Tab-separated table of N, CA and C in Angstrom:
chain	number	residue	atom	x	y	z
A	348	GLN	N	15.117	-35.114	9.245
A	348	GLN	CA	15.228	-36.555	9.052
A	348	GLN	C	16.341	-37.099	9.936
A	349	VAL	N	16.118	-38.286	10.478
A	349	VAL	CA	17.069	-38.908	11.391
A	349	VAL	C	17.640	-40.152	10.750
A	350	GLN	N	18.944	-40.312	10.873
A	350	GLN	CA	19.625	-41.484	10.339
A	350	GLN	C	20.234	-42.285	11.490
A	351	LEU	N	20.229	-43.597	11.335
A	351	LEU	CA	20.860	-44.501	12.278
A	351	LEU	C	21.970	-45.249	11.570
A	352	GLU	N	23.167	-45.206	12.133
A	352	GLU	CA	24.310	-45.887	11.532
A	352	GLU	C	24.843	-46.916	12.505
A	353	GLU	N	24.783	-48.167	12.090
A	353	GLU	CA	25.268	-49.267	12.906
A	353	GLU	C	26.675	-49.663	12.475
A	354	SER	N	27.436	-50.180	13.422
A	354	SER	CA	28.761	-50.694	13.120
A	354	SER	C	29.152	-51.713	14.174
A	355	GLY	N	30.192	-52.496	13.865
A	355	GLY	CA	30.758	-53.396	14.863
A	355	GLY	C	30.499	-54.870	14.649
A	356	GLY	N	29.685	-55.234	13.678
A	356	GLY	CA	29.438	-56.647	13.444
A	356	GLY	C	30.650	-57.314	12.813
A	357	GLY	N	30.558	-58.636	12.680
A	357	GLY	CA	31.654	-59.358	12.043
A	357	GLY	C	31.615	-60.826	12.372
A	358	LEU	N	32.734	-61.488	12.073
A	358	LEU	CA	32.899	-62.921	12.308
A	358	LEU	C	33.814	-63.107	13.512
A	359	VAL	N	33.372	-63.948	14.441
A	359	VAL	CA	34.155	-64.199	15.643
A	359	VAL	C	33.998	-65.650	16.050
A	360	GLN	N	35.010	-66.182	16.700
A	360	GLN	CA	34.927	-67.547	17.192
A	360	GLN	C	34.107	-67.604	18.474
A	361	ALA	N	33.537	-68.756	18.737
A	361	ALA	CA	32.780	-68.953	19.977
A	361	ALA	C	33.663	-68.609	21.177
A	362	GLY	N	33.053	-67.896	22.119
A	362	GLY	CA	33.789	-67.439	23.287
A	362	GLY	C	34.360	-66.044	23.133
A	363	GLY	N	34.329	-65.522	21.915
A	363	GLY	CA	34.878	-64.197	21.654
A	363	GLY	C	33.901	-63.081	21.985
A	364	SER	N	34.314	-61.865	21.662
A	364	SER	CA	33.529	-60.676	21.977
A	364	SER	C	33.414	-59.759	20.779
A	365	LEU	N	32.331	-59.008	20.752
A	365	LEU	CA	32.122	-57.949	19.775
A	365	LEU	C	31.386	-56.810	20.470
A	366	ARG	N	31.565	-55.610	19.926
A	366	ARG	CA	30.835	-54.450	20.437
A	366	ARG	C	30.142	-53.761	19.276
A	367	LEU	N	28.823	-53.707	19.356
A	367	LEU	CA	28.031	-53.034	18.330
A	367	LEU	C	27.746	-51.597	18.759
A	368	SER	N	27.691	-50.725	17.764
A	368	SER	CA	27.358	-49.321	18.002
A	368	SER	C	26.250	-48.902	17.059
A	369	CYS	N	25.424	-47.983	17.512
A	369	CYS	CA	24.362	-47.424	16.669
A	369	CYS	C	24.256	-45.944	17.014
A	370	ALA	N	24.627	-45.111	16.044
A	370	ALA	CA	24.628	-43.673	16.257
A	370	ALA	C	23.484	-43.015	15.508
A	371	ALA	N	22.740	-42.198	16.212
A	371	ALA	CA	21.630	-41.465	15.600
A	371	ALA	C	22.083	-40.046	15.288
A	372	SER	N	21.703	-39.559	14.121
A	372	SER	CA	22.059	-38.198	13.735
A	372	SER	C	20.906	-37.557	12.979
A	373	GLY	N	20.891	-36.230	12.962
A	373	GLY	CA	19.827	-35.512	12.281
A	373	GLY	C	19.116	-34.568	13.231
A	374	SER	N	17.895	-34.241	12.882
A	374	SER	CA	17.128	-33.240	13.643
A	374	SER	C	16.451	-33.893	14.852
A	375	ILE	N	17.261	-34.218	15.839
A	375	ILE	CA	16.768	-34.915	17.031
A	375	ILE	C	16.538	-33.922	18.159
A	376	PHE	N	15.348	-33.955	18.722
A	376	PHE	CA	15.065	-33.133	19.896
A	376	PHE	C	15.387	-33.906	21.164
A	377	SER	N	14.977	-35.162	21.195
A	377	SER	CA	15.263	-36.013	22.347
A	377	SER	C	15.191	-37.468	21.930
A	378	ILE	N	15.877	-38.311	22.679
A	378	ILE	CA	15.840	-39.756	22.433
A	378	ILE	C	15.305	-40.435	23.670
A	379	ASN	N	14.366	-41.297	23.486
A	379	ASN	CA	13.781	-42.041	24.596
A	379	ASN	C	14.450	-43.409	24.679
A	380	ALA	N	13.693	-44.472	24.522
A	380	ALA	CA	14.265	-45.812	24.638
A	380	ALA	C	15.112	-46.150	23.413
A	381	MET	N	16.143	-46.940	23.654
A	381	MET	CA	16.995	-47.465	22.589
A	381	MET	C	17.113	-48.965	22.825
A	382	ALA	N	17.209	-49.722	21.751
A	382	ALA	CA	17.198	-51.175	21.908
A	382	ALA	C	17.966	-51.852	20.780
A	383	TRP	N	18.302	-53.098	21.059
A	383	TRP	CA	18.895	-53.973	20.047
A	383	TRP	C	17.989	-55.179	19.870
A	384	TYR	N	17.762	-55.530	18.617
A	384	TYR	CA	17.025	-56.720	18.239
A	384	TYR	C	17.937	-57.566	17.357
A	385	ARG	N	17.566	-58.813	17.184
A	385	ARG	CA	18.295	-59.662	16.253
A	385	ARG	C	17.329	-60.582	15.529
A	386	GLN	N	17.768	-60.980	14.342
A	386	GLN	CA	16.963	-61.892	13.535
A	386	GLN	C	17.869	-62.918	12.887
A	387	ALA	N	17.676	-64.163	13.271
A	387	ALA	CA	18.427	-65.268	12.681
A	387	ALA	C	17.664	-65.791	11.470
A	388	PRO	N	18.335	-66.455	10.537
A	388	PRO	CA	17.660	-66.984	9.350
A	388	PRO	C	16.490	-67.881	9.727
A	389	GLY	N	15.346	-67.606	9.125
A	389	GLY	CA	14.170	-68.425	9.353
A	389	GLY	C	13.466	-68.171	10.670
A	390	LYS	N	13.919	-67.180	11.421
A	390	LYS	CA	13.307	-66.893	12.720
A	390	LYS	C	12.782	-65.464	12.761
A	391	GLN	N	11.900	-65.220	13.719
A	391	GLN	CA	11.362	-63.880	13.890
A	391	GLN	C	12.376	-62.976	14.584
A	392	ARG	N	12.231	-61.695	14.349
A	392	ARG	CA	13.084	-60.724	15.033
A	392	ARG	C	12.740	-60.741	16.516
A	393	GLU	N	13.772	-60.727	17.354
A	393	GLU	CA	13.551	-60.789	18.785
A	393	GLU	C	14.329	-59.689	19.508
A	394	LEU	N	13.771	-59.240	20.620
A	394	LEU	CA	14.436	-58.234	21.431
A	394	LEU	C	15.623	-58.855	22.160
A	395	VAL	N	16.766	-58.194	22.078
A	395	VAL	CA	17.965	-58.650	22.775
A	395	VAL	C	18.155	-57.853	24.061
A	396	ALA	N	18.088	-56.522	23.956
A	396	ALA	CA	18.302	-55.677	25.127
A	396	ALA	C	17.734	-54.288	24.849
A	397	ALA	N	17.330	-53.612	25.913
A	397	ALA	CA	16.775	-52.270	25.774
A	397	ALA	C	17.261	-51.407	26.933
A	398	ILE	N	17.281	-50.084	26.689
A	398	ILE	CA	17.715	-49.140	27.717
A	398	ILE	C	16.859	-47.889	27.617
A	399	THR	N	16.391	-47.417	28.759
A	399	THR	CA	15.555	-46.226	28.774
A	399	THR	C	16.429	-44.965	28.775
A	400	SER	N	15.787	-43.831	28.658
A	400	SER	CA	16.524	-42.574	28.693
A	400	SER	C	17.200	-42.362	30.045
A	401	GLY	N	16.648	-42.964	31.083
A	401	GLY	CA	17.227	-42.843	32.411
A	401	GLY	C	18.300	-43.868	32.717
A	402	GLY	N	18.507	-44.789	31.797
A	402	GLY	CA	19.573	-45.770	31.966
A	402	GLY	C	19.132	-47.130	32.480
A	403	SER	N	17.850	-47.327	32.714
A	403	SER	CA	17.374	-48.645	33.128
A	403	SER	C	17.451	-49.607	31.957
A	404	THR	N	17.876	-50.827	32.234
A	404	THR	CA	18.092	-51.795	31.161
A	404	THR	C	17.332	-53.092	31.414
A	405	ASN	N	17.107	-53.795	30.346
A	405	ASN	CA	16.639	-55.166	30.454
A	405	ASN	C	17.213	-55.951	29.286
A	406	THR	N	17.489	-57.220	29.517
A	406	THR	CA	18.062	-58.078	28.491
A	406	THR	C	17.272	-59.382	28.415
A	407	ALA	N	17.312	-59.991	27.268
A	407	ALA	CA	16.671	-61.284	27.080
A	407	ALA	C	17.378	-62.323	27.935
A	408	ASP	N	16.618	-63.300	28.385
A	408	ASP	CA	17.187	-64.345	29.242
A	408	ASP	C	18.365	-65.049	28.556
A	409	SER	N	18.282	-65.197	27.244
A	409	SER	CA	19.302	-65.941	26.508
A	409	SER	C	20.655	-65.235	26.490
A	410	VAL	N	20.681	-63.939	26.795
A	410	VAL	CA	21.940	-63.199	26.738
A	410	VAL	C	22.313	-62.559	28.067
A	411	THR	N	21.458	-62.677	29.050
A	411	THR	CA	21.744	-62.083	30.359
A	411	THR	C	23.029	-62.664	30.926
A	412	GLY	N	23.893	-61.754	31.407
A	412	GLY	CA	25.185	-62.179	31.930
A	412	GLY	C	26.280	-62.188	30.884
A	413	ARG	N	25.900	-62.105	29.611
A	413	ARG	CA	26.894	-62.101	28.525
A	413	ARG	C	26.884	-60.791	27.740
A	414	PHE	N	25.701	-60.224	27.541
A	414	PHE	CA	25.556	-58.996	26.761
A	414	PHE	C	25.215	-57.830	27.687
A	415	THR	N	25.738	-56.659	27.359
A	415	THR	CA	25.446	-55.452	28.129
A	415	THR	C	25.104	-54.313	27.185
A	416	ILE	N	23.966	-53.687	27.431
A	416	ILE	CA	23.567	-52.525	26.635
A	416	ILE	C	23.912	-51.256	27.416
A	417	SER	N	24.360	-50.245	26.690
A	417	SER	CA	24.665	-48.959	27.310
A	417	SER	C	24.414	-47.862	26.278
A	418	ARG	N	24.428	-46.622	26.734
A	418	ARG	CA	24.204	-45.510	25.818
A	418	ARG	C	25.034	-44.309	26.242
A	419	ASP	N	25.362	-43.502	25.244
A	419	ASP	CA	26.049	-42.239	25.463
A	419	ASP	C	25.109	-41.157	24.949
A	420	ASN	N	24.418	-40.490	25.850
A	420	ASN	CA	23.418	-39.511	25.433
A	420	ASN	C	24.034	-38.314	24.720
A	421	ALA	N	25.260	-37.973	25.059
A	421	ALA	CA	25.919	-36.847	24.386
A	421	ALA	C	26.204	-37.157	22.925
A	422	LYS	N	26.366	-38.443	22.628
A	422	LYS	CA	26.666	-38.861	21.250
A	422	LYS	C	25.460	-39.482	20.558
A	423	ASN	N	24.325	-39.531	21.248
A	423	ASN	CA	23.125	-40.167	20.672
A	423	ASN	C	23.437	-41.570	20.173
A	424	THR	N	24.177	-42.307	20.957
A	424	THR	CA	24.669	-43.618	20.532
A	424	THR	C	24.307	-44.688	21.564
A	425	VAL	N	23.926	-45.844	21.057
A	425	VAL	CA	23.669	-47.002	21.911
A	425	VAL	C	24.669	-48.092	21.544
A	426	TYR	N	25.115	-48.816	22.549
A	426	TYR	CA	26.111	-49.867	22.354
A	426	TYR	C	25.562	-51.208	22.833
A	427	LEU	N	26.117	-52.272	22.276
A	427	LEU	CA	25.833	-53.612	22.773
A	427	LEU	C	27.169	-54.341	22.872
A	428	GLN	N	27.611	-54.547	24.094
A	428	GLN	CA	28.831	-55.316	24.334
A	428	GLN	C	28.439	-56.779	24.452
A	429	MET	N	29.006	-57.587	23.589
A	429	MET	CA	28.652	-59.003	23.546
A	429	MET	C	29.873	-59.831	23.889
A	430	ASN	N	29.813	-60.542	24.991
A	430	ASN	CA	30.899	-61.400	25.444
A	430	ASN	C	30.464	-62.857	25.435
A	431	SER	N	31.423	-63.739	25.499
A	431	SER	CA	31.140	-65.186	25.544
A	431	SER	C	30.154	-65.575	24.446
A	432	LEU	N	30.422	-65.132	23.264
A	432	LEU	CA	29.501	-65.373	22.152
A	432	LEU	C	29.386	-66.851	21.823
A	433	LYS	N	28.192	-67.244	21.422
A	433	LYS	CA	27.881	-68.624	21.079
A	433	LYS	C	27.406	-68.686	19.630
A	434	PRO	N	27.539	-69.833	18.983
A	434	PRO	CA	27.043	-69.945	17.601
A	434	PRO	C	25.569	-69.555	17.470
A	435	GLU	N	24.782	-69.803	18.484
A	435	GLU	CA	23.359	-69.458	18.421
A	435	GLU	C	23.106	-67.954	18.504
A	436	ASP	N	24.137	-67.159	18.743
A	436	ASP	CA	24.010	-65.702	18.697
A	436	ASP	C	24.117	-65.173	17.270
A	437	THR	N	24.443	-66.049	16.333
A	437	THR	CA	24.566	-65.631	14.937
A	437	THR	C	23.236	-65.096	14.427
A	438	ALA	N	23.266	-63.875	13.910
A	438	ALA	CA	22.051	-63.213	13.443
A	438	ALA	C	22.417	-61.852	12.867
A	439	VAL	N	21.446	-61.220	12.244
A	439	VAL	CA	21.576	-59.805	11.900
A	439	VAL	C	21.033	-59.018	13.089
A	440	TYR	N	21.818	-58.086	13.560
A	440	TYR	CA	21.451	-57.284	14.720
A	440	TYR	C	21.000	-55.897	14.261
A	441	PHE	N	19.856	-55.476	14.774
A	441	PHE	CA	19.268	-54.182	14.399
A	441	PHE	C	19.121	-53.309	15.648
A	442	CYS	N	19.458	-52.045	15.517
A	442	CYS	CA	19.142	-51.133	16.601
A	442	CYS	C	17.779	-50.504	16.313
A	443	ASN	N	17.101	-50.135	17.373
A	443	ASN	CA	15.822	-49.442	17.284
A	443	ASN	C	15.865	-48.267	18.247
A	444	VAL	N	15.593	-47.105	17.729
A	444	VAL	CA	15.688	-45.880	18.526
A	444	VAL	C	14.361	-45.131	18.480
A	445	ASN	N	13.849	-44.799	19.648
A	445	ASN	CA	12.644	-43.979	19.751
A	445	ASN	C	13.057	-42.542	20.051
A	446	TYR	N	12.729	-41.636	19.152
A	446	TYR	CA	13.199	-40.262	19.284
A	446	TYR	C	12.072	-39.284	18.978
A	447	CYS	N	12.298	-38.057	19.352
A	447	CYS	CA	11.348	-36.992	19.071
A	447	CYS	C	12.044	-35.883	18.297
A	448	THR	N	11.345	-35.309	17.354
A	448	THR	CA	11.838	-34.168	16.609
A	448	THR	C	10.924	-32.976	16.839
A	449	LYS	N	11.475	-31.789	16.714
A	449	LYS	CA	10.688	-30.583	16.927
A	449	LYS	C	11.031	-29.600	15.826
A	450	THR	N	10.321	-29.722	14.727
A	450	THR	CA	10.507	-28.789	13.614
A	450	THR	C	9.281	-27.891	13.575
A	451	THR	N	8.385	-28.119	12.663
A	451	THR	CA	7.124	-27.369	12.665
A	451	THR	C	6.160	-27.976	13.673
A	452	THR	N	6.330	-29.254	13.945
A	452	THR	CA	5.516	-29.945	14.946
A	452	THR	C	6.421	-30.790	15.821
A	453	PHE	N	5.877	-31.201	16.971
A	453	PHE	CA	6.617	-32.085	17.864
A	453	PHE	C	6.147	-33.506	17.568
A	454	THR	N	7.072	-34.336	17.099
A	454	THR	CA	6.710	-35.681	16.654
A	454	THR	C	7.668	-36.692	17.253
A	455	CYS	N	7.121	-37.802	17.723
A	455	CYS	CA	7.946	-38.888	18.253
A	455	CYS	C	7.675	-40.144	17.428
A	456	ARG	N	8.724	-40.887	17.163
A	456	ARG	CA	8.607	-42.106	16.391
A	456	ARG	C	9.783	-43.014	16.675
A	457	GLY	N	9.704	-44.221	16.148
A	457	GLY	CA	10.802	-45.164	16.255
A	457	GLY	C	11.365	-45.486	14.892
A	458	SER	N	12.661	-45.717	14.827
A	458	SER	CA	13.308	-46.062	13.566
A	458	SER	C	14.268	-47.225	13.762
A	459	TRP	N	14.497	-47.936	12.679
A	459	TRP	CA	15.394	-49.091	12.695
A	459	TRP	C	16.698	-48.761	11.982
A	460	GLY	N	17.791	-49.341	12.496
A	460	GLY	CA	19.041	-49.294	11.764
A	460	GLY	C	18.999	-50.276	10.610
A	461	GLN	N	20.044	-50.247	9.796
A	461	GLN	CA	20.068	-51.084	8.592
A	461	GLN	C	20.425	-52.536	8.897
A	462	GLY	N	20.930	-52.787	10.089
A	462	GLY	CA	21.308	-54.140	10.465
A	462	GLY	C	22.781	-54.401	10.251
A	463	THR	N	23.369	-55.189	11.150
A	463	THR	CA	24.765	-55.581	11.020
A	463	THR	C	24.877	-57.071	11.335
A	464	GLN	N	25.613	-57.775	10.492
A	464	GLN	CA	25.705	-59.228	10.624
A	464	GLN	C	26.708	-59.605	11.710
A	465	VAL	N	26.286	-60.495	12.581
A	465	VAL	CA	27.168	-61.099	13.577
A	465	VAL	C	27.175	-62.604	13.327
A	466	THR	N	28.350	-63.154	13.086
A	466	THR	CA	28.491	-64.586	12.843
A	466	THR	C	29.474	-65.159	13.844
A	467	VAL	N	29.024	-66.177	14.566
A	467	VAL	CA	29.863	-66.813	15.572
A	467	VAL	C	30.147	-68.244	15.128
A	468	SER	N	31.394	-68.550	14.917
A	468	SER	CA	31.782	-69.886	14.458
A	468	SER	C	32.112	-70.777	15.656
A	469	SER	N	31.836	-72.059	15.475
A	469	SER	CA	32.072	-73.019	16.574
A	469	SER	C	33.477	-73.583	16.515
């Protein structure tokens, strides 16, 4: 079984910065894509940024130039550095990790973190 532990959310003033972390642990054979999503009240969950196993990244237009996704493969951890935060960035942020396990069978799946609240005050 694989667990995802998120950390780093909180309350920050507009223009400030936060760094989110999501660490995967358990019976992991390999990790493929890792991503961050967010969901604001009354809105659908949306992709914020994603990173492949090779390090290629893409970010949503709304955060390009302000947010940076990165990963540490040795730690099975994905990060989201958020700078120049705006009130409209307020949301619950979820990590999503696609991983493979190799126990009795070789299985690949995606899992969600529990979510971490980011609140940006004006």
